[in-house]
Structures are given as C-alpha cells and as structure tokens.
Amino acid sequence: MQLTLWSYEGPPHVGAMRIAASMKGVHLILHAPQGDTYADLLFTMIERRASRPPVSYTSFQARDLGRDTAELFKTTVEATYERFKPELILIGESCTAELIQDQPGALAQGMGLPVPVLPLELPAYTRKENWGANETFYQMVRGLLKSRVPAPGTERALRAQGARPKANLLGPTSLGYRCRDDILEVTRLLDSIGIDVNLVAPLGASPADLLRIPEADFNVCLYPEVADQACDWLRRSFGQPVVKTVPIGIGATHEFLQEAARAAGLEVDTTREPISSRMPWYSRSVDSTYLTGKRVFIFGDATHAVAAARIATEELGFTVVGLGTYAREFAREIREAAKRYGVEPLITDDYLEVEAKAAELHPELVLGTQMERHIAKRLGVPCAVISAPVHIQDFPSRYAPQMGFEGANVIFDTWVHPLMMGLEEHLVTMFREDFEFHDGATPSHLGPTTARMGQPAPEAQSEPTETAVVADGVLVWAPDAEQELKKIPFFVRGKAKRNTERFAEERGIQTITVETLYDAKAHFGR
Amino acid sequence: MSAPEIHCEQGQRQVFCGLSGIVWLHRKIQDAFFLVVGSRTCAHLLQSAAGVMIFAEPRFATAILQERDLAGLADCNQELDRVAAEVLERRPDIKTLFLVGSCPSEVIKLDLGKAAERLSEVYRGRVRVLDYSASGLETAFTQGEDACLQALLPELPTRPAGERSLLIVGTLPDVVEDQFKRLFDELGIGPVEFLPPRHATEYPSVGNGTLMLLAQPFVGETARVLQKRGATLLTAPYPFGIEGTLAWLRAATDAWGIPAERLEAVTAPAIARAEKGLARQRELLAGKRISFLPDSQLEIPMARFLQRECGMELVEVATPFLDRQLMEAELPLLPSDLRLTEGQDLDLQLDRLRVARPDLTVCGLGLANPLEAEGLRTKWSIELVFTPVHGFDQAADLAELFARPLVRGALLKV
C-alpha cells in the first residue's frame, strides 16, 4: 500500500477516456462499478465540455456480483452500439473490474459488431493515466494502420514539386495542459516556415482521419507522454521522421523550427529575433533584475519540467535548486536535465516525498502542478502551475498557450506574477507589524507566518476585523448576534453585516440581536 | 391522498459513490481523519471532488493498493498498520481514524473491521479507529454518510433507562444546528443532541427514552440500528421549507406533549419571515416545470417543497434509493400522478427528459453542462448537500438555489 494524500495521475482508464473524449466517432465502454462515472466531471466541469464524454459504464453494484456481470457487460455493449453507432469501440476495465476478470475485451470482440472493437489492457494497479492514454493512442493508430504498412525497403514517395510539406501534430488530448492553444500556436509557427498541418490527433480527429497520418512528411511529437509510442511506431513502419523538440520557451522554439525544417527538407533561417515574443525584452528590462538567482523548485510531467528548467535558467536567470517528475516512464529526460543544472533528480509519484524535498530546498518559487500548490501553501512559498494535473482555473477562457512565442509571453507573466505578489505581501506584513495592525491581522497564504506546520486553513483565519459600531456608536451588536454573524461564510459576511446594520438603523433598532439579523436577512433576501 | 406509484429502473447510473461523503464529513467532524483503502481511482475521485480547495493539510488520504498487495506478496494488515502509523505521526491531533472501504478492498475481502479493532488496541487512549464501507458497490453518494454514522454508533454512550432526550440524525451545517437548538430550547425540549457531533469525542448518548428526528433522508440504516438500541423514530417530513420544518418540529412537540399553541407561538416570527422571503422566490418559480435525476435521496422532500410551497410543477422525480419507511410522511404529500423513479437507466432517463423539456433539471455535474448546451436549464444537485437549506430561515435560500439558474438564464444576453 502507498499512502497518498494527492496523486499526480489518475488510473489508466482515465487516460483511455481522454483519448476517446478527444476524438470523434470513438466510444469507450468501461466495465466499472457504480460511482466511477465521477470521471465524466473532469471533462464536463474542469474542461467545461458541452457534451457528455463518449463513455458508457456498466455501473455494477454489489447485488450484480452475485449474478452475471459478464451478461451485464454484453447488454451494455449492445445498447451502447445501438444508441451511439460509433466508428470504433474501445473496451476497457476500471480497477475493480480488473479484479473480477470478466474478460470484457474478448466478450465484445465475440459479439459480431459491425465496427472495429479494440480491447485495451489497462493494468490499474501498476500503471497510471498517461500510460493509459499513450497505450490507447498507440493501439488505436497501430490497429487502424497496420494493414497499410508498406513492405520493408519501400521508398517513401517524394512530395509533389512545389507542394508545401505537411506535418502531423500528435499528442494533444482532452484534459491535456493547454493543448487547445498550443495547437494553434504550433500551427502558426509551422506555417511561418512554410509547413502545413496535415492532421492533429487525437484531439479533434476521427478514426477515418487517423488513416491519413501516413500522408504527412513527418510527425511532431508535441506531448511525448501521450504520443511517443505511436510516433516511434510510425517512424519504423512508415519512415516518417519525428520532431522531438518540444517548443516551450524561446530557445526550444528556435530549435523546434530548425528541426521541423530539417525534417521537411527546407532551408530556413530562424536566427532573426522573432517579433512575436516580448519575453526576451521583458526579461532583459531592469525591472527583472531582482529575478536573478531566485531559487526555484520545478516538478511536473517530464516534458514541462525539462522545458521549465531551461526557461528558468537561460531565459529568466533563476537558479534551479530542484527538478523532478512523477512520470517514471520519462525519468531519463529528467536525469539528463538535472545533470546540466547540477541538482539531484527527483523521480517519484509520492506527494509526500516531493513535499519533503521542497521543504528541504527552501525555494523562493515553486513551479509545479496543482499538487505543488498545496505544498507551496503549506510552506508559504509563491507558486505557479506549469503542468498537469491542474484544476479548472488552468483551463482558461483566454488564449493561453505554453508553446511557441506567445507561450513564452504567457509563461513570463505567469511565473513572475506570484513573485510580485510575494513582495507586496511582504511589505504589507511589515506594516501590519509596525503599525496599528497586530496579532489579529491575517497574513495571506503567501505570507511567511503560515510556513509553520499544522496551521488551520486560511478561510478559518481571514476574518476582516473591522469594528461593529457604526454611526456615532449608537448601534451595538449583542454578543450572541455577533457570534451568529461569524457563522456566515466570510465572503458574504461583510454584506450581511452591512445589510443588518442598515436595516437596524432604518428601524431605529439600537441593539442588534439574532432576531434582527434574520429579520434583515429576510427583508433584503438575496 | 394516495402516494404516487414507484417505477424501478436499472442500468447505467450517473451517481457518485459513498466516498464522496468524505468531502463534507471531514469538515463536520473536525478531529477525524478518513483513510480510504482502495485504488488510484478512489484517490482520484477524492481529489477531483475536493482538490480545488488548496489544503495546507487535508484530513483524508488513500492507501492505494499495489500489485504486491493483490498478489498476496505483502501482508495487507501489516501494510495497513504501517500506513496508519504514518498518518497518525503526521497528524498527532487526530482523535478518530476512519478506515474507509472501497470497491477494490471489498472485492478482495480485506477485513477492515478486524484491522480497526487491532489498531484501536494499538492506539488505545489516543485514537479510536473505526471502519465503514463507502464503495460504489454498496453505496451511492449520501449513503456514505449513513455508513459513516453507523460506524460511530458503538461509540455512543448509553443513556439511563427512561431518560428522555432528542437526537437529531444527519449532518447539518453548524448555523442550522444552532437555529434548531434555539427553537427546541424555546419549546422546552431537551436535552437535544446531534449526530454526527462536531468533534468525534463529543458523542450523544442513546437509550430507550431517546427520540429521534432525522434531519436527512439518507440515514435510514443508522436510524434502524439506533432503534435496536431502544431509540424511537419520530415519523415526520424532512425540515425543508415552512411546511416540512413545522411538521418536523411538531413531531417532537407531540412526543413531548407540548401544546400546539406553544409551537405556534414559538415558530410564528420565523414563519412570518420565511413566508416573506419565500414569496419573492415563488414569483420566479411558480408554474415552472422541474425534473429531478437521481443523486442524493434529497429529491423527494425537495420536490415536495418546490411543488407545495413554490408552486412548481413536477415532471419526474427520481431518487437513487427509496427507503419507504423514511419517506412515509413525504410520499403522501406528492401529487398522486407523479412519475416517481427509483434507480436509473441513464440514457432512457435522458430520452424522457429531452421529450419533456422541463424548465429546470436537477442533476449531477457530469450531466449539467451537456444539458445546458442542449438548451435545458439545470441546477446541479450536489450543492443541495453543501449549502444550509434546512429550517425556516433557510427556506427562501433553498428556493433561491432553484430560482438562480432561471434568473441567470433570463439575465444573460450572450
């Protein structure tokens, strides 16, 4: 058993769901107990998707275990096919179904459905979400294209004279970190050097679209966590080169353009300063001088963590004091990078280990995932998010890529922002101590005083401590009414207080009682 | 009036499992820690539900089963002891540790009851270790609370025979608890105790003089165990809206032999206030058609309130589980021609919904945005469990929760 306060990745079937939900015409049938539909919320709430993910569940319960869960599964498959008529059906099991071993993949394949059925092996007790996505995408690409693989030794057909080279962007998924905008930015980048995008997959592609993968001159592996197996197989089977540089950061974007040009056989001069990024100038401007040598701890998926470390050192002048990833499959990349920056690589999916490391390193800034925000809060250190897992606020409405030149602009603002706030907070705290604010005053979660262990959550602390008496001191709150007021959630408490006092004043009430409070509440309504 | 006919359905279910109860139970019982024994899926569910809050220190965690645990290479009990020790070392302030069973731990038949006994012995005098199952196999959403409360019952001290007390069962927000306490004080009813308590060390006591009022409609198993310990269940509608709250209080005053005039006098000011607040919401809700998809077992009392006090028209009311004993006082208050559904076959239910196209659909978050995109207004149901909605002074707030999506729908011009 592993004690887990927070887990960096979901189970592998959630990875399979991400592939299905990314695509059109694909439906996933999951053998899973009642309750596992929670995962739909990731798509409908966190990503704010406007349709249900294309996933059907068997939702078995205890009473079904005494009967035939295999039969229940077959009924679900039939009903699902009839209703949704997908082009391709994926079959998966969640962790509990894996234990009862109904062999749903074989069952579904034996049902004679008129569309391809792809059973997935998703070992829930050894593998995790990204592995599940990677495996599902690979199996799907391989399953659809294996009959079209040319005989060994066949030369790739030459591109027609004058035609623009074409690339596939592989790896973007539903629930991927900033995939939506990265695709736009990378498409723009490639277009600027004369390369077209043939296909983006899995995000937005249908099974029929995947059949067009071999038409491109090369593949861009944008998110190795999801697409490296598929890209490798396509390189081996169809001779398509893979562009492996992930264009996050100014330096990496330049290298990406050069690598893409090489893969397309183009002569491209990418040495001129890009007009579209303000980040290099912002970073050189004197206001950024105080950023020099800021100690930063970086943790996330390997792709984003390695990219972040390069930006931090070469483009912002920070000092990387710690670098790690939760993705064991990509430990090698992190180890190599860690060597470059002279730090110990941290390869772990154990949140507690990351927390201990962060505490030991005393960074001034944490760049991490949603989980590192918990750590940073506990340590009282500023924090910015660079990688999944993320919550709803990191699926923003605005254009917010991480890749390319605009991505670099976004990154500059995002990383520096909490530092500025940290400085402001510091000054505020100083003045609170020096002047009229004392003990009762609340430091924000970024302030240094919350850095101790076991502090109550800030919602419990942040009481605005203005006085209860208004208008020449004639209006008083009875102690029980004041107690009652404190039970109102803090974010509406101020309004409730003002309303009650206004109510009391208008009626000439001098002492506010619990009754007054509720009378006022009823009077004003919402 | 005759109660409506009940349609039972089975099929794909879009509900949470009982583990999600931890999200509010850990806030209510402040010195308890919830350790789920399960898979990565369980951990993922919990953090997806609660992870948007940034915790300096959460009071729940998952002991994730590994391959070695399943293969029998590791002794699950030793592993559990090690993990529990780790938790308690990290959180020395914890007084009660709940070992929470999940689908995987149940399928492999890991005996958490034995483990809890053993660990209680180890930490005797410092930490009580209890267990319950909140798996999806056994429980849907709020049933997780029912299971948790049952685990607490053996801890409750016994009240001397014949000593009268009132026990309120089911999680209430602190502010509502205090309101009810004041009302019972004024009515001369006491002692009044609450289950769950705010601290796991302040248990209410139970004896054959204990009278029970249920604050939540999903604590049926808990109530039945308490009955076995001699407590008497007072049959009443649930305290939502003016009618429900008054009838709920009346069940207590009747049992206490308090005259009706007294009840009337004590509740009159609060009722007058509530009527005023409710009138505003009624204007927005009256005549609007509403459907409930199954989620929390709160559907029936909510529907009763919206129909009788807010003038809404009920299209379909579905509940994950219908406990006839607990709904005894509620069912006759529903219109007899209502379509009342127990259980769920999701796609068929959505078909019915799309044909009926009600003005408002109460459903979970997995369905809310997709239905909005189809042009249906929705009220996401989980909020009903997280918001103070019981009692007179919350009646208007409760109605407002349903009016808000309609108001918003009319407000937005984009």
CSV table of N, CA, C and O in Angstrom, one decimal, chain B residues 282-372:
chain,number,residue,atom,x,y,z
B,282,ARG,N,-41.2,32.6,-4.9
B,282,ARG,CA,-42.3,31.9,-5.5
B,282,ARG,C,-42.7,32.6,-6.9
B,282,ARG,O,-43.1,31.9,-7.8
B,283,GLU,N,-42.6,33.9,-6.9
B,283,GLU,CA,-42.9,34.6,-8.1
B,283,GLU,C,-42.1,34.1,-9.3
B,283,GLU,O,-42.5,34.0,-10.4
B,284,LEU,N,-40.8,33.7,-9.0
B,284,LEU,CA,-39.9,33.3,-10.0
B,284,LEU,C,-40.2,31.8,-10.4
B,284,LEU,O,-39.9,31.4,-11.5
B,285,LEU,N,-40.6,31.0,-9.4
B,285,LEU,CA,-40.7,29.6,-9.6
B,285,LEU,C,-42.1,29.1,-10.0
B,285,LEU,O,-42.2,28.0,-10.7
B,286,ALA,N,-43.1,29.8,-9.6
B,286,ALA,CA,-44.5,29.2,-9.7
B,286,ALA,C,-44.8,28.9,-11.2
B,286,ALA,O,-44.4,29.7,-12.1
B,287,GLY,N,-45.3,27.7,-11.4
B,287,GLY,CA,-45.7,27.3,-12.8
B,287,GLY,C,-44.6,26.7,-13.6
B,287,GLY,O,-44.8,26.2,-14.7
B,288,LYS,N,-43.4,26.8,-13.1
B,288,LYS,CA,-42.2,26.3,-13.8
B,288,LYS,C,-42.2,24.8,-13.6
B,288,LYS,O,-42.5,24.3,-12.6
B,289,ARG,N,-41.8,24.0,-14.7
B,289,ARG,CA,-41.7,22.6,-14.6
B,289,ARG,C,-40.3,22.1,-14.3
B,289,ARG,O,-39.3,22.6,-14.8
B,290,ILE,N,-40.3,21.1,-13.4
B,290,ILE,CA,-38.9,20.7,-12.9
B,290,ILE,C,-38.8,19.1,-12.9
B,290,ILE,O,-39.8,18.4,-12.6
B,291,SER,N,-37.7,18.6,-13.3
B,291,SER,CA,-37.4,17.2,-13.2
B,291,SER,C,-36.1,17.0,-12.3
B,291,SER,O,-35.2,17.8,-12.3
B,292,PHE,N,-36.2,15.9,-11.5
B,292,PHE,CA,-35.0,15.5,-10.7
B,292,PHE,C,-34.4,14.2,-11.2
B,292,PHE,O,-35.1,13.2,-11.4
B,293,LEU,N,-33.1,14.2,-11.5
B,293,LEU,CA,-32.4,13.0,-11.8
B,293,LEU,C,-31.9,12.5,-10.4
B,293,LEU,O,-31.7,13.3,-9.5
B,294,PRO,N,-31.7,11.2,-10.3
B,294,PRO,CA,-31.3,10.6,-9.0
B,294,PRO,C,-29.9,11.0,-8.6
B,294,PRO,O,-29.0,11.0,-9.4
B,295,ASP,N,-29.7,11.3,-7.3
B,295,ASP,CA,-28.4,11.7,-6.8
B,295,ASP,C,-28.2,11.5,-5.3
B,295,ASP,O,-27.4,10.7,-5.0
B,296,SER,N,-29.1,12.1,-4.5
B,296,SER,CA,-28.7,12.2,-3.1
B,296,SER,C,-29.8,11.7,-2.1
B,296,SER,O,-29.6,11.7,-0.9
B,297,GLN,N,-30.9,11.2,-2.6
B,297,GLN,CA,-32.1,10.9,-1.9
B,297,GLN,C,-32.8,12.1,-1.3
B,297,GLN,O,-33.8,12.0,-0.5
B,298,LEU,N,-32.3,13.3,-1.6
B,298,LEU,CA,-33.0,14.5,-1.1
B,298,LEU,C,-34.1,14.9,-2.1
B,298,LEU,O,-34.9,15.8,-1.8
B,299,GLU,N,-34.2,14.2,-3.2
B,299,GLU,CA,-35.1,14.6,-4.3
B,299,GLU,C,-36.5,14.7,-3.9
B,299,GLU,O,-37.2,15.7,-4.2
B,300,ILE,N,-37.0,13.7,-3.1
B,300,ILE,CA,-38.4,13.7,-2.8
B,300,ILE,C,-38.8,14.8,-1.9
B,300,ILE,O,-39.7,15.6,-2.2
B,301,PRO,N,-38.1,15.0,-0.8
B,301,PRO,CA,-38.5,16.2,0.1
B,301,PRO,C,-38.3,17.6,-0.7
B,301,PRO,O,-39.1,18.5,-0.5
B,302,MET,N,-37.3,17.7,-1.5
B,302,MET,CA,-37.1,18.9,-2.2
B,302,MET,C,-38.3,19.1,-3.2
B,302,MET,O,-38.8,20.2,-3.3
B,303,ALA,N,-38.7,18.1,-3.9
B,303,ALA,CA,-39.7,18.2,-4.9
B,303,ALA,C,-41.0,18.6,-4.2
B,303,ALA,O,-41.8,19.4,-4.6
B,304,ARG,N,-41.3,17.9,-3.0
B,304,ARG,CA,-42.5,18.3,-2.2
B,304,ARG,C,-42.5,19.8,-1.9
B,304,ARG,O,-43.5,20.5,-2.0
B,305,PHE,N,-41.3,20.3,-1.4
B,305,PHE,CA,-41.2,21.7,-1.1
B,305,PHE,C,-41.5,22.6,-2.3
B,305,PHE,O,-42.3,23.5,-2.2
B,306,LEU,N,-40.9,22.2,-3.4
B,306,LEU,CA,-41.0,23.1,-4.6
B,306,LEU,C,-42.4,23.1,-5.1
B,306,LEU,O,-42.9,24.1,-5.6
B,307,GLN,N,-43.0,22.0,-5.0
B,307,GLN,CA,-44.4,21.9,-5.6
B,307,GLN,C,-45.4,22.6,-4.6
B,307,GLN,O,-46.2,23.4,-5.1
B,308,ARG,N,-45.3,22.3,-3.4
B,308,ARG,CA,-46.4,22.7,-2.4
B,308,ARG,C,-46.1,24.2,-2.0
B,308,ARG,O,-47.1,24.9,-1.8
B,309,GLU,N,-44.9,24.6,-1.8
B,309,GLU,CA,-44.6,25.9,-1.3
B,309,GLU,C,-44.2,26.9,-2.3
B,309,GLU,O,-44.2,28.1,-2.1
B,310,CYS,N,-43.7,26.4,-3.5
B,310,CYS,CA,-43.2,27.3,-4.5
B,310,CYS,C,-44.0,27.3,-5.8
B,310,CYS,O,-43.7,27.9,-6.8
B,311,GLY,N,-45.0,26.4,-5.8
B,311,GLY,CA,-45.9,26.3,-7.0
B,311,GLY,C,-45.3,25.7,-8.2
B,311,GLY,O,-45.7,26.0,-9.3
B,312,MET,N,-44.2,24.9,-8.1
B,312,MET,CA,-43.6,24.3,-9.3
B,312,MET,C,-44.4,23.1,-9.7
B,312,MET,O,-45.1,22.5,-8.9
B,313,GLU,N,-44.2,22.7,-11.0
B,313,GLU,CA,-44.9,21.5,-11.5
B,313,GLU,C,-43.9,20.4,-11.6
B,313,GLU,O,-42.8,20.6,-12.2
B,314,LEU,N,-44.1,19.3,-11.0
B,314,LEU,CA,-43.2,18.2,-11.0
B,314,LEU,C,-43.4,17.3,-12.3
B,314,LEU,O,-44.5,16.8,-12.5
B,315,VAL,N,-42.3,17.1,-13.0
B,315,VAL,CA,-42.4,16.3,-14.2
B,315,VAL,C,-42.0,14.9,-13.9
B,315,VAL,O,-42.7,13.9,-14.1
B,316,GLU,N,-40.7,14.7,-13.4
B,316,GLU,CA,-40.3,13.4,-13.0
B,316,GLU,C,-39.4,13.6,-11.8
B,316,GLU,O,-38.6,14.5,-11.7
B,317,VAL,N,-39.6,12.8,-10.8
B,317,VAL,CA,-38.7,12.8,-9.6
B,317,VAL,C,-38.1,11.4,-9.4
B,317,VAL,O,-38.7,10.4,-9.3
B,318,ALA,N,-36.7,11.4,-9.6
B,318,ALA,CA,-36.0,10.1,-9.5
B,318,ALA,C,-35.1,10.2,-8.3
B,318,ALA,O,-34.5,11.3,-8.0
B,319,THR,N,-34.9,9.1,-7.6
B,319,THR,CA,-34.1,9.0,-6.4
B,319,THR,C,-33.2,7.7,-6.6
B,319,THR,O,-33.7,6.8,-7.1
B,320,PRO,N,-32.0,7.8,-6.1
B,320,PRO,CA,-31.1,6.6,-6.3
B,320,PRO,C,-31.7,5.4,-5.5
B,320,PRO,O,-31.5,4.2,-5.9
B,321,PHE,N,-32.3,5.7,-4.4
B,321,PHE,CA,-32.7,4.6,-3.5
B,321,PHE,C,-33.9,5.2,-2.7
B,321,PHE,O,-33.9,6.3,-2.2
B,322,LEU,N,-35.0,4.4,-2.6
B,322,LEU,CA,-36.2,4.9,-1.9
B,322,LEU,C,-36.5,4.0,-0.7
B,322,LEU,O,-36.8,2.9,-0.8
B,323,ASP,N,-36.2,4.6,0.4
B,323,ASP,CA,-36.5,4.0,1.7
B,323,ASP,C,-37.9,4.3,2.1
B,323,ASP,O,-38.2,5.4,2.6
B,324,ARG,N,-38.8,3.3,2.0
B,324,ARG,CA,-40.2,3.6,2.2
B,324,ARG,C,-40.5,4.0,3.6
B,324,ARG,O,-41.3,4.9,3.9
B,325,GLN,N,-39.8,3.4,4.6
B,325,GLN,CA,-40.0,3.8,6.0
B,325,GLN,C,-39.7,5.2,6.2
B,325,GLN,O,-40.4,6.0,6.8
B,326,LEU,N,-38.6,5.6,5.6
B,326,LEU,CA,-38.1,7.0,5.8
B,326,LEU,C,-38.9,8.0,5.1
B,326,LEU,O,-38.9,9.2,5.4
B,327,MET,N,-39.6,7.6,4.0
B,327,MET,CA,-40.4,8.5,3.2
B,327,MET,C,-41.9,8.5,3.5
B,327,MET,O,-42.7,9.0,2.8
B,328,GLU,N,-42.2,7.7,4.6
B,328,GLU,CA,-43.6,7.5,5.0
B,328,GLU,C,-44.4,8.8,5.0
B,328,GLU,O,-45.5,8.9,4.5
B,329,ALA,N,-43.8,9.8,5.6
B,329,ALA,CA,-44.5,11.1,5.8
B,329,ALA,C,-44.4,12.0,4.5
B,329,ALA,O,-45.2,12.9,4.4
B,330,GLU,N,-43.5,11.7,3.7
B,330,GLU,CA,-43.3,12.5,2.5
B,330,GLU,C,-44.1,12.1,1.3
B,330,GLU,O,-44.7,13.0,0.6
B,331,LEU,N,-44.2,10.8,1.0
B,331,LEU,CA,-44.8,10.3,-0.2
B,331,LEU,C,-46.3,10.8,-0.3
B,331,LEU,O,-46.7,11.2,-1.4
B,332,PRO,N,-47.1,10.8,0.7
B,332,PRO,CA,-48.5,11.2,0.6
B,332,PRO,C,-48.6,12.7,0.2
B,332,PRO,O,-49.6,13.1,-0.2
B,333,LEU,N,-47.5,13.4,0.4
B,333,LEU,CA,-47.6,14.9,0.1
B,333,LEU,C,-47.3,15.2,-1.4
B,333,LEU,O,-47.4,16.3,-1.8
B,334,LEU,N,-46.8,14.1,-2.1
B,334,LEU,CA,-46.5,14.3,-3.5
B,334,LEU,C,-47.8,14.1,-4.3
B,334,LEU,O,-48.7,13.3,-3.9
B,335,PRO,N,-47.9,14.7,-5.5
B,335,PRO,CA,-49.1,14.5,-6.3
B,335,PRO,C,-49.2,13.1,-6.8
B,335,PRO,O,-48.2,12.4,-7.1
B,336,SER,N,-50.4,12.5,-6.7
B,336,SER,CA,-50.5,11.0,-6.9
B,336,SER,C,-50.2,10.6,-8.4
B,336,SER,O,-49.9,9.4,-8.6
B,337,ASP,N,-50.3,11.5,-9.3
B,337,ASP,CA,-50.0,11.1,-10.7
B,337,ASP,C,-48.5,11.4,-11.1
B,337,ASP,O,-48.2,11.3,-12.3
B,338,LEU,N,-47.7,11.7,-10.1
B,338,LEU,CA,-46.3,12.0,-10.4
B,338,LEU,C,-45.5,10.8,-10.9
B,338,LEU,O,-45.8,9.7,-10.4
B,339,ARG,N,-44.6,10.9,-11.9
B,339,ARG,CA,-43.7,9.9,-12.2
B,339,ARG,C,-42.6,9.9,-11.2
B,339,ARG,O,-41.7,10.8,-11.2
B,340,LEU,N,-42.6,8.8,-10.4
B,340,LEU,CA,-41.5,8.7,-9.3
B,340,LEU,C,-40.7,7.5,-9.7
B,340,LEU,O,-41.2,6.4,-9.9
B,341,THR,N,-39.3,7.7,-9.8
B,341,THR,CA,-38.5,6.7,-10.3
B,341,THR,C,-37.4,6.3,-9.2
B,341,THR,O,-36.8,7.2,-8.6
B,342,GLU,N,-37.2,5.0,-8.9
B,342,GLU,CA,-36.2,4.6,-8.1
B,342,GLU,C,-35.1,3.9,-8.9
B,342,GLU,O,-35.4,3.1,-9.7
B,343,GLY,N,-33.8,4.3,-8.8
B,343,GLY,CA,-32.8,3.8,-9.6
B,343,GLY,C,-32.6,4.6,-10.8
B,343,GLY,O,-33.1,5.7,-11.0
B,344,GLN,N,-31.9,4.0,-11.8
B,344,GLN,CA,-31.6,4.8,-13.0
B,344,GLN,C,-31.2,3.9,-14.2
B,344,GLN,O,-30.5,2.9,-14.0
B,345,ASP,N,-31.7,4.3,-15.4
B,345,ASP,CA,-31.1,3.8,-16.6
B,345,ASP,C,-30.8,5.0,-17.4
B,345,ASP,O,-31.7,5.6,-18.0
B,346,LEU,N,-29.6,5.5,-17.3
B,346,LEU,CA,-29.3,6.9,-17.7
B,346,LEU,C,-29.8,7.3,-19.0
B,346,LEU,O,-30.5,8.4,-19.2
B,347,ASP,N,-29.5,6.6,-20.1
B,347,ASP,CA,-29.8,7.0,-21.4
B,347,ASP,C,-31.3,7.1,-21.6
B,347,ASP,O,-31.8,8.0,-22.3
B,348,LEU,N,-32.0,6.1,-21.1
B,348,LEU,CA,-33.5,6.2,-21.2
B,348,LEU,C,-34.1,7.4,-20.4
B,348,LEU,O,-35.0,8.0,-20.9
B,349,GLN,N,-33.5,7.6,-19.3
B,349,GLN,CA,-34.0,8.8,-18.5
B,349,GLN,C,-33.7,10.1,-19.2
B,349,GLN,O,-34.6,11.0,-19.2
B,350,LEU,N,-32.6,10.2,-19.9
B,350,LEU,CA,-32.3,11.4,-20.7
B,350,LEU,C,-33.2,11.5,-21.9
B,350,LEU,O,-33.6,12.6,-22.2
B,351,ASP,N,-33.6,10.4,-22.5
B,351,ASP,CA,-34.6,10.4,-23.5
B,351,ASP,C,-35.9,11.0,-23.1
B,351,ASP,O,-36.4,11.9,-23.7
B,352,ARG,N,-36.3,10.6,-21.9
B,352,ARG,CA,-37.6,11.1,-21.3
B,352,ARG,C,-37.5,12.6,-21.1
B,352,ARG,O,-38.4,13.4,-21.3
B,353,LEU,N,-36.3,13.0,-20.6
B,353,LEU,CA,-36.0,14.4,-20.2
B,353,LEU,C,-36.1,15.2,-21.5
B,353,LEU,O,-36.7,16.3,-21.5
B,354,ARG,N,-35.5,14.8,-22.6
B,354,ARG,CA,-35.5,15.5,-23.8
B,354,ARG,C,-36.9,15.7,-24.4
B,354,ARG,O,-37.1,16.7,-25.1
B,355,VAL,N,-37.7,14.7,-24.2
B,355,VAL,CA,-39.1,14.8,-24.7
B,355,VAL,C,-39.8,15.8,-23.8
B,355,VAL,O,-40.5,16.7,-24.3
B,356,ALA,N,-39.7,15.7,-22.5
B,356,ALA,CA,-40.4,16.6,-21.6
B,356,ALA,C,-39.9,18.0,-21.6
B,356,ALA,O,-40.7,18.9,-21.4
B,357,ARG,N,-38.7,18.2,-21.8
B,357,ARG,CA,-38.0,19.5,-21.7
B,357,ARG,C,-38.6,20.4,-20.6
B,357,ARG,O,-39.2,21.4,-20.9
B,358,PRO,N,-38.3,20.0,-19.4
B,358,PRO,CA,-38.7,20.9,-18.2
B,358,PRO,C,-38.0,22.2,-18.2
B,358,PRO,O,-37.0,22.3,-18.9
B,359,ASP,N,-38.5,23.1,-17.4
B,359,ASP,CA,-37.8,24.4,-17.3
B,359,ASP,C,-36.5,24.3,-16.5
B,359,ASP,O,-35.6,25.1,-16.7
B,360,LEU,N,-36.5,23.3,-15.6
B,360,LEU,CA,-35.3,23.2,-14.8
B,360,LEU,C,-35.1,21.7,-14.5
B,360,LEU,O,-36.0,20.9,-14.3
B,361,THR,N,-33.8,21.2,-14.6
B,361,THR,CA,-33.5,19.9,-14.3
B,361,THR,C,-32.5,19.8,-13.2
B,361,THR,O,-31.4,20.5,-13.3
B,362,VAL,N,-32.7,19.1,-12.2
B,362,VAL,CA,-31.8,18.9,-11.1
B,362,VAL,C,-30.9,17.7,-11.4
B,362,VAL,O,-31.5,16.6,-11.6
B,363,CYS,N,-29.6,17.9,-11.6
B,363,CYS,CA,-28.8,16.7,-12.0
B,363,CYS,C,-27.4,16.9,-11.5
B,363,CYS,O,-27.0,18.0,-11.0
B,364,GLY,N,-26.6,15.9,-11.7
B,364,GLY,CA,-25.2,16.0,-11.2
B,364,GLY,C,-24.3,16.7,-12.2
B,364,GLY,O,-24.8,17.1,-13.3
B,365,LEU,N,-23.1,17.0,-11.8
B,365,LEU,CA,-22.2,17.8,-12.7
B,365,LEU,C,-21.7,17.1,-13.9
B,365,LEU,O,-21.3,17.8,-14.9
B,366,GLY,N,-21.8,15.8,-14.0
B,366,GLY,CA,-21.4,15.1,-15.2
B,366,GLY,C,-22.4,15.4,-16.3
B,366,GLY,O,-22.1,15.2,-17.5
B,367,LEU,N,-23.6,15.8,-15.9
B,367,LEU,CA,-24.7,16.0,-16.9
B,367,LEU,C,-25.1,17.5,-17.1
B,367,LEU,O,-25.6,17.8,-18.2
B,368,ALA,N,-24.8,18.3,-16.1
B,368,ALA,CA,-25.3,19.7,-16.1
B,368,ALA,C,-24.9,20.5,-17.4
B,368,ALA,O,-25.7,21.0,-18.1
B,369,ASN,N,-23.6,20.6,-17.6
B,369,ASN,CA,-23.1,21.4,-18.8
B,369,ASN,C,-23.6,20.8,-20.1
B,369,ASN,O,-24.1,21.5,-20.9
B,370,PRO,N,-23.5,19.5,-20.3
B,370,PRO,CA,-24.1,18.9,-21.5
B,370,PRO,C,-25.6,19.2,-21.7
B,370,PRO,O,-26.0,19.5,-22.8
B,371,LEU,N,-26.3,19.2,-20.6
B,371,LEU,CA,-27.8,19.5,-20.8
B,371,LEU,C,-28.0,21.0,-21.1
B,371,LEU,O,-28.8,21.4,-21.9
B,372,GLU,N,-27.2,21.9,-20.4
B,372,GLU,CA,-27.3,23.3,-20.7
B,372,GLU,C,-27.0,23.6,-22.2
B,372,GLU,O,-27.7,24.4,-22.8
